[in-house]
Coordinates of C-alpha atoms in Angstrom, one line a residue:
M1 CA -22.1 -12.4 -3.6
T2 CA -22.3 -9.4 -5.9
T3 CA -19.5 -7.5 -7.6
W4 CA -20.1 -3.7 -7.6
P5 CA -18.6 -1.1 -9.8
V6 CA -15.8 1.1 -8.5
S7 CA -16.9 4.3 -6.8
R8 CA -16.3 7.7 -8.5
A9 CA -14.2 10.5 -7.1
A10 CA -16.0 13.5 -5.5
R11 CA -16.8 16.0 -8.2
G12 CA -16.2 19.5 -6.9
P13 CA -15.7 22.7 -8.9
G14 CA -12.6 22.2 -10.9
A15 CA -11.9 18.8 -9.4
T16 CA -9.9 16.3 -11.4
V17 CA -11.6 12.9 -11.8
W18 CA -9.5 9.8 -12.1
A19 CA -10.5 6.2 -12.5
P20 CA -8.2 3.3 -11.4
E21 CA -6.4 1.4 -14.2
T22 CA -7.9 -2.0 -14.4
V23 CA -5.5 -5.0 -14.1
T24 CA -8.1 -7.8 -13.9
A25 CA -11.9 -7.4 -14.4
D26 CA -13.1 -10.5 -12.5
P27 CA -12.2 -10.3 -9.7
Y28 CA -11.8 -6.6 -10.0
N29 CA -8.2 -5.3 -9.4
A30 CA -7.0 -1.9 -10.4
Q31 CA -4.0 0.4 -9.8
T32 CA -3.8 4.1 -9.0
P33 CA -3.3 6.3 -12.1
S34 CA 0.2 7.8 -12.2
A35 CA -1.1 11.4 -12.1
A36 CA -3.1 10.7 -8.9
L37 CA 0.1 9.5 -7.1
A38 CA 1.3 13.2 -7.1
E39 CA -1.6 14.1 -4.8
P40 CA -0.9 14.4 -1.0
V41 CA -4.0 12.3 -0.4
T42 CA -5.0 9.9 -3.1
P43 CA -8.7 10.5 -4.2
V44 CA -11.0 7.6 -3.3
G45 CA -12.1 7.2 -6.9
A46 CA -8.5 6.8 -8.0
F47 CA -7.3 4.5 -5.2
F48 CA -6.0 1.1 -6.1
V49 CA -8.2 -1.9 -5.5
R50 CA -7.1 -5.4 -4.4
D51 CA -9.8 -8.1 -4.5
H52 CA -9.3 -11.8 -4.3
F53 CA -12.9 -13.2 -4.7
G54 CA -15.3 -10.5 -5.7
I55 CA -16.6 -7.5 -3.7
P56 CA -19.3 -8.3 -1.2
R57 CA -22.0 -5.7 -0.4
T58 CA -23.5 -5.5 3.1
P59 CA -25.8 -2.6 3.9
P60 CA -24.5 -0.8 7.1
G61 CA -27.9 -1.5 8.8
R62 CA -27.4 -5.3 8.4
W63 CA -23.7 -5.4 9.3
R64 CA -22.7 -7.2 12.5
L65 CA -19.2 -7.8 13.9
R66 CA -18.6 -10.7 16.3
I67 CA -15.6 -10.5 18.6
G68 CA -14.6 -13.6 20.6
G69 CA -12.2 -16.5 20.5
A70 CA -10.6 -18.8 23.0
A71 CA -8.8 -15.9 24.8
A72 CA -11.8 -13.6 25.1
A73 CA -13.7 -13.9 28.4
A74 CA -16.6 -11.7 27.3
P75 CA -17.4 -12.2 23.6
F76 CA -19.9 -9.9 22.1
A77 CA -21.3 -8.5 18.8
L78 CA -22.0 -5.0 17.7
G79 CA -23.6 -3.2 14.8
Y80 CA -22.5 -0.3 12.6
E81 CA -24.3 2.5 14.5
E82 CA -22.8 1.3 17.7
L83 CA -19.3 1.3 16.2
L84 CA -19.8 4.7 14.8
A85 CA -20.7 6.0 18.3
M86 CA -17.4 4.9 19.7
E87 CA -14.2 7.0 19.9
H88 CA -12.6 7.4 16.4
R89 CA -9.0 8.1 15.6
E90 CA -7.8 9.8 12.3
L91 CA -4.6 9.0 10.5
D92 CA -3.0 9.5 7.1
V93 CA -1.8 6.0 6.1
V94 CA 0.1 4.7 3.0
V95 CA -1.6 1.5 1.8
E96 CA 0.6 -0.6 -0.5
C97 CA -0.1 -4.1 -1.9
A98 CA 2.7 -6.5 -1.0
G99 CA 3.0 -7.4 -4.7
N100 CA 3.4 -3.8 -5.9
G101 CA 6.1 -3.6 -8.5
R102 CA 6.1 -7.3 -9.2
S103 CA 6.2 -6.7 -13.0
L104 CA 9.7 -5.1 -12.5
M105 CA 11.3 -8.4 -11.4
T106 CA 13.2 -10.6 -13.8
P107 CA 12.0 -13.2 -14.3
R108 CA 8.6 -12.0 -13.4
P109 CA 7.0 -14.0 -10.6
P110 CA 3.4 -15.3 -10.8
G111 CA 0.6 -13.1 -9.5
L112 CA -1.1 -9.9 -10.5
P113 CA 1.2 -8.0 -12.9
W114 CA 1.3 -4.8 -10.8
G115 CA 3.4 -1.9 -12.0
Q116 CA 4.4 0.6 -9.3
Q117 CA 0.9 1.9 -8.8
A118 CA -0.7 -0.5 -6.3
V119 CA -0.3 2.1 -3.6
G120 CA -2.0 5.2 -2.3
C121 CA -2.2 7.4 0.8
A122 CA -5.6 8.1 2.4
H123 CA -7.0 9.8 5.4
F124 CA -8.7 7.1 7.5
A125 CA -11.0 7.4 10.5
G126 CA -11.7 4.4 12.7
V127 CA -12.1 2.9 16.1
P128 CA -8.9 1.6 17.8
F129 CA -9.3 -2.2 18.1
R130 CA -7.9 -2.2 21.6
L131 CA -11.2 -0.5 22.8
L132 CA -13.1 -3.6 21.6
A133 CA -10.4 -5.9 23.0
E134 CA -10.9 -4.3 26.4
R135 CA -14.6 -4.9 26.2
A136 CA -14.1 -8.5 25.1
L137 CA -11.7 -9.1 28.1
I138 CA -9.0 -10.5 25.9
G139 CA -6.6 -12.1 28.4
P140 CA -2.9 -12.8 28.6
S141 CA -3.3 -16.2 27.0
A142 CA -3.9 -14.6 23.7
V143 CA -1.1 -15.1 21.2
E144 CA -2.7 -13.6 18.1
V145 CA -5.9 -11.9 16.9
V146 CA -7.5 -13.2 13.7
F147 CA -9.5 -10.9 11.5
T148 CA -12.1 -12.3 9.1
G149 CA -13.5 -10.7 6.0
A150 CA -16.9 -11.4 4.4
D151 CA -15.2 -12.5 1.2
S152 CA -14.3 -16.1 0.4
G153 CA -13.5 -18.4 -2.4
P154 CA -11.5 -21.3 -3.7
V155 CA -7.8 -21.4 -2.6
R156 CA -5.5 -24.4 -3.1
G157 CA -8.4 -26.8 -3.8
H158 CA -10.7 -25.8 -1.0
R159 CA -12.9 -22.8 0.0
A160 CA -11.6 -20.3 2.4
A161 CA -12.5 -17.0 3.9
F162 CA -10.0 -14.2 3.7
E163 CA -8.5 -14.2 7.2
R164 CA -5.2 -12.8 8.6
S165 CA -3.8 -12.6 12.1
L166 CA -1.7 -10.1 13.9
P167 CA 0.5 -10.6 16.9
L168 CA -1.4 -9.5 20.0
A169 CA 0.9 -6.4 20.5
A170 CA 0.3 -5.2 16.9
A171 CA -3.4 -5.7 17.2
L172 CA -3.5 -3.7 20.5
H173 CA -1.4 -0.9 19.1
P174 CA -3.5 2.4 19.4
D175 CA -3.2 3.0 15.6
T176 CA -4.6 -0.4 14.6
L177 CA -8.1 0.8 13.4
L178 CA -11.5 -0.6 12.5
V179 CA -12.0 2.0 9.8
T180 CA -15.4 3.4 8.8
R181 CA -14.4 6.5 6.7
M182 CA -11.8 7.2 4.0
N183 CA -11.0 10.7 3.0
G184 CA -14.0 12.0 5.0
E185 CA -16.5 9.7 3.3
P186 CA -18.0 6.4 4.3
L187 CA -16.0 3.5 2.9
A188 CA -16.9 2.5 -0.7
P189 CA -17.6 -1.2 -1.4
E190 CA -14.4 -1.8 -3.2
H191 CA -12.4 -0.4 -0.2
G192 CA -14.0 -2.6 2.4
A193 CA -17.4 -1.1 3.3
P194 CA -19.0 -1.0 5.8
V195 CA -15.8 -1.6 8.0
R196 CA -12.3 -2.7 7.3
L197 CA -9.1 -3.1 9.3
V198 CA -6.1 -0.7 8.7
V199 CA -2.8 -1.6 10.2
P200 CA -0.4 1.3 9.6
G201 CA 3.1 0.4 8.5
R202 CA 2.3 -3.1 7.2
Y203 CA 1.6 -4.2 3.7
A204 CA -2.1 -4.1 2.8
V205 CA -2.7 -7.8 3.1
A206 CA -3.0 -7.1 6.9
D207 CA -5.8 -4.6 6.2
V208 CA -8.7 -7.1 6.1
K209 CA -11.6 -5.6 4.2
W210 CA -15.4 -6.3 4.7
L211 CA -14.6 -7.2 8.3
V212 CA -17.2 -9.5 10.0
G213 CA -15.3 -11.4 12.6
I214 CA -12.5 -11.1 15.2
R215 CA -11.2 -13.8 17.5
A216 CA -8.3 -13.9 20.0
V217 CA -6.5 -17.2 19.7
T218 CA -4.1 -19.0 22.1
R219 CA -2.0 -20.6 19.3
P220 CA -0.5 -19.2 16.1
F221 CA -3.1 -19.0 13.3
T222 CA -2.4 -21.3 10.3
G223 CA -5.0 -20.2 7.8
V224 CA -4.2 -20.4 4.1
F225 CA -3.5 -16.6 3.8
Q226 CA -1.3 -16.7 6.8
S227 CA 0.8 -19.9 6.4
E228 CA 0.6 -20.7 2.6
E229 CA 0.1 -17.3 0.9
Y230 CA 1.9 -14.0 1.3
L231 CA 5.3 -15.5 2.3
Y232 CA 8.7 -14.4 1.0
E233 CA 10.1 -17.4 -0.8
A234 CA 13.6 -18.0 -2.2
S235 CA 14.1 -19.4 -5.7
R236 CA 13.9 -23.0 -4.5
G237 CA 10.5 -22.4 -2.8
T238 CA 11.9 -22.2 0.7
P239 CA 9.8 -19.9 2.9
E240 CA 11.9 -17.0 4.4
G241 CA 9.2 -15.5 6.5
P242 CA 5.8 -13.8 6.2
V243 CA 5.0 -10.5 4.5
T244 CA 4.8 -7.9 7.3
S245 CA 6.4 -4.4 7.3
V246 CA 6.4 -2.0 4.3
R247 CA 9.8 -1.5 2.8
V248 CA 11.2 2.0 2.3
K249 CA 10.4 3.3 -1.2
S250 CA 10.2 6.4 -3.5
L251 CA 8.4 7.1 -6.7
I252 CA 9.0 9.8 -9.3
T253 CA 5.8 11.5 -10.3
E254 CA 7.2 14.4 -12.4
P255 CA 8.4 14.5 -15.1
E256 CA 6.5 11.7 -16.7
P257 CA 8.3 9.1 -18.8
D258 CA 9.6 10.1 -22.2
T259 CA 9.0 13.8 -21.4
A260 CA 11.2 16.3 -23.5
V261 CA 12.9 18.8 -21.2
R262 CA 14.9 21.8 -22.2
R263 CA 18.7 22.0 -22.0
D264 CA 20.1 24.7 -19.7
H265 CA 16.6 25.2 -18.2
E266 CA 15.6 24.2 -14.7
T267 CA 13.4 21.1 -14.5
L268 CA 11.5 20.2 -11.3
V269 CA 11.8 16.6 -10.4
R270 CA 9.2 15.5 -7.8
G271 CA 7.8 12.4 -6.2
R272 CA 6.6 10.6 -3.1
A273 CA 8.5 8.5 -0.5
W274 CA 7.4 6.4 2.5
S275 CA 8.6 3.7 4.9
G276 CA 7.0 1.2 7.2
D277 CA 6.1 0.8 10.9
G278 CA 6.1 4.5 11.4
V279 CA 9.9 4.8 10.8
P280 CA 10.6 8.3 9.5
L281 CA 12.4 9.0 6.3
R282 CA 16.0 10.3 6.6
S283 CA 16.5 11.4 3.0
V284 CA 15.6 11.1 -0.7
E285 CA 18.4 11.4 -3.2
V286 CA 18.2 11.9 -7.0
R287 CA 20.7 11.5 -9.8
A288 CA 20.6 12.0 -13.5
E289 CA 22.2 9.3 -15.6
Y290 CA 23.3 10.2 -19.2
E291 CA 22.7 7.4 -21.7
D292 CA 25.9 7.0 -23.8
D293 CA 26.5 4.0 -26.1
D294 CA 23.5 2.1 -24.6
R295 CA 24.8 2.6 -21.1
H296 CA 23.7 4.9 -18.4
R297 CA 26.7 6.8 -16.9
E298 CA 26.1 7.7 -13.3
R299 CA 26.5 11.3 -12.2
G300 CA 26.4 11.0 -8.4
W301 CA 23.6 11.5 -5.9
H302 CA 22.1 14.8 -4.9
E303 CA 19.9 15.3 -1.9
A304 CA 16.3 16.3 -2.6
L305 CA 14.1 18.6 -0.6
L306 CA 12.0 16.4 1.6
E307 CA 8.6 17.6 2.9
A308 CA 7.2 16.5 6.3
P309 CA 4.5 13.9 6.1
A310 CA 1.0 14.3 7.6
G311 CA 1.8 12.0 10.5
P312 CA 4.0 9.0 11.0
Y313 CA 2.3 6.7 8.5
G314 CA 1.7 9.1 5.6
W315 CA 4.0 9.6 2.6
S316 CA 6.3 12.6 2.0
G317 CA 6.6 14.8 -1.0
W318 CA 10.1 15.5 -2.3
S319 CA 11.5 17.7 -5.0
F320 CA 14.9 18.3 -6.7
R321 CA 15.7 21.1 -9.2
W322 CA 17.8 19.8 -12.1
T323 CA 19.4 21.8 -14.9
P324 CA 20.7 19.5 -17.7
R325 CA 23.7 20.8 -19.6
R326 CA 23.8 18.5 -22.6
P327 CA 21.1 17.1 -24.9
G328 CA 20.2 13.5 -25.2
P329 CA 18.5 10.6 -23.3
Y330 CA 18.7 10.6 -19.5
R331 CA 17.5 8.4 -16.8
L332 CA 16.3 10.1 -13.6
V333 CA 16.7 7.9 -10.5
S334 CA 15.5 8.4 -6.9
R335 CA 16.2 6.5 -3.7
A336 CA 14.8 6.9 -0.2
T337 CA 16.5 6.0 3.0
D338 CA 14.8 5.8 6.4
A339 CA 15.9 6.6 9.9
H340 CA 16.9 3.0 10.5
G341 CA 19.3 3.0 7.5
G342 CA 17.0 1.0 5.2
T343 CA 17.4 2.2 1.6
Q344 CA 16.2 1.3 -1.8
P345 CA 18.5 -1.2 -3.6
P346 CA 19.6 -0.8 -7.2
Q347 CA 17.5 -3.8 -8.3
A348 CA 14.3 -5.4 -7.1
P349 CA 15.0 -8.0 -4.4
W350 CA 13.8 -11.1 -6.3
N351 CA 11.6 -13.7 -4.6
A352 CA 9.4 -16.4 -5.9
R353 CA 6.1 -14.6 -5.3
G354 CA 7.3 -11.0 -6.1
Y355 CA 6.7 -9.4 -2.7
G356 CA 8.3 -6.3 -1.2
C357 CA 9.6 -4.9 -4.5
N358 CA 11.4 -1.6 -3.7
P359 CA 14.2 -0.9 -6.1
V360 CA 15.3 2.7 -6.9
A361 CA 12.7 4.6 -9.0
C362 CA 13.6 5.4 -12.6
V363 CA 12.1 7.6 -15.3
D364 CA 13.6 8.1 -18.8
V365 CA 13.5 11.6 -20.3
V366 CA 15.0 13.3 -23.3
V367 CA 16.9 16.7 -23.1
V368 CA 16.4 18.8 -26.3

C-alpha cells in the first residue's frame, strides 16, 4: 500500500488555491481551511481528508468491483469503464466527519482532534447503487448491504478492512451513489479513487472510500467499524446507538476570529448551515453577546437571511447585517434549526467518543 500526496486545487485565472490543514501525517488526515468553508462548493484541493490506514492507489484500468452476498441471486463483477458507461446522477452533498468538532468537548474525548473544519460540500456524480442491486438480483431476504474498501489495517488487536453496512432501504435509495467524479473531476486518491460510496445525509463514515466489494447479507453486519467503532457512548461506556444521520449545524465564516470591526458601521456576518437526511433548514439565527466583567451578556436572537441550497443535501449560505453600538469585546453566535425542529444546543452534547458535536457556532470579535 502506498500513501500518496494530497491533490492540488484546479488553478484557473485568478483562482484561490488552498491546501488542507494537516491533523496527522501518517495516516494522512487534514481539515478544510476556514476560508474555503465560505465557498458554495468546497474546492477538491481544500476538502478535508479522513484516512484510517493509508491511502491505497488503484489505477482505474485495474479496478474491479465485486457485487454478491448471500442475498444476491446473480453476483457479478464490473470494471471502471463499465461503471462509467452506466447512468450517473449528480448531487451537491455535505460530507462531515462524525468526529467533527470533537476538540470543543470538555473533557476532550479520544480520537482525532478535529476543530470545526472536518466538513465540506462537493458536487458528486455517481451511479445509483440500486441499479447494481437490480442486476445482482438482491432479494427480499437481504437485511443490509455491506460496502468494503481497499484499505485495511490493525484494529483492536487484529487486521480488518474498512467495511460499513447500510440498511437495505438506505442502500437502495436513489441518491445512494457509487461516485466517480467530484466537482467535475475524477476522484483524487485521498478522496476515494477510483470509486467511493456517498450516502447523502449521513456522517461520512458511511461513505466508504476505495470501494472494491459489495455484498447483500441476511443478518445484521457485525464488523469492527459497525459494532465496535463509530458508536455513541455515554460516560460509563454504554453504547447508545450507531452514528448515522448528520445533526443540524451552522458555522460562521465571516468575520474571522479576533477581527476588529467598527462601531456604528454595518458588519456582514455570514456562514454556512446544513442538516441531515435531506431535512430542509427552517432558520438560522444570530446574536451578539457583549463581554462584560468576563461574562457574555445575551442580546436576543435575530433571524438571518437564509439562501436556498443547491439541492436537498447541500449546505445553505446565510447572512446577517449587524451594527454594533458600543466598543468592546463581543461574541457572535449562530444556531440553525431544521424543519423537524432539531436545533443546535448551547453546548456540545458530550459522549465518550466525541461524535455528533453540533453546538451553536461562536466567533469572538472586538468593536473599536
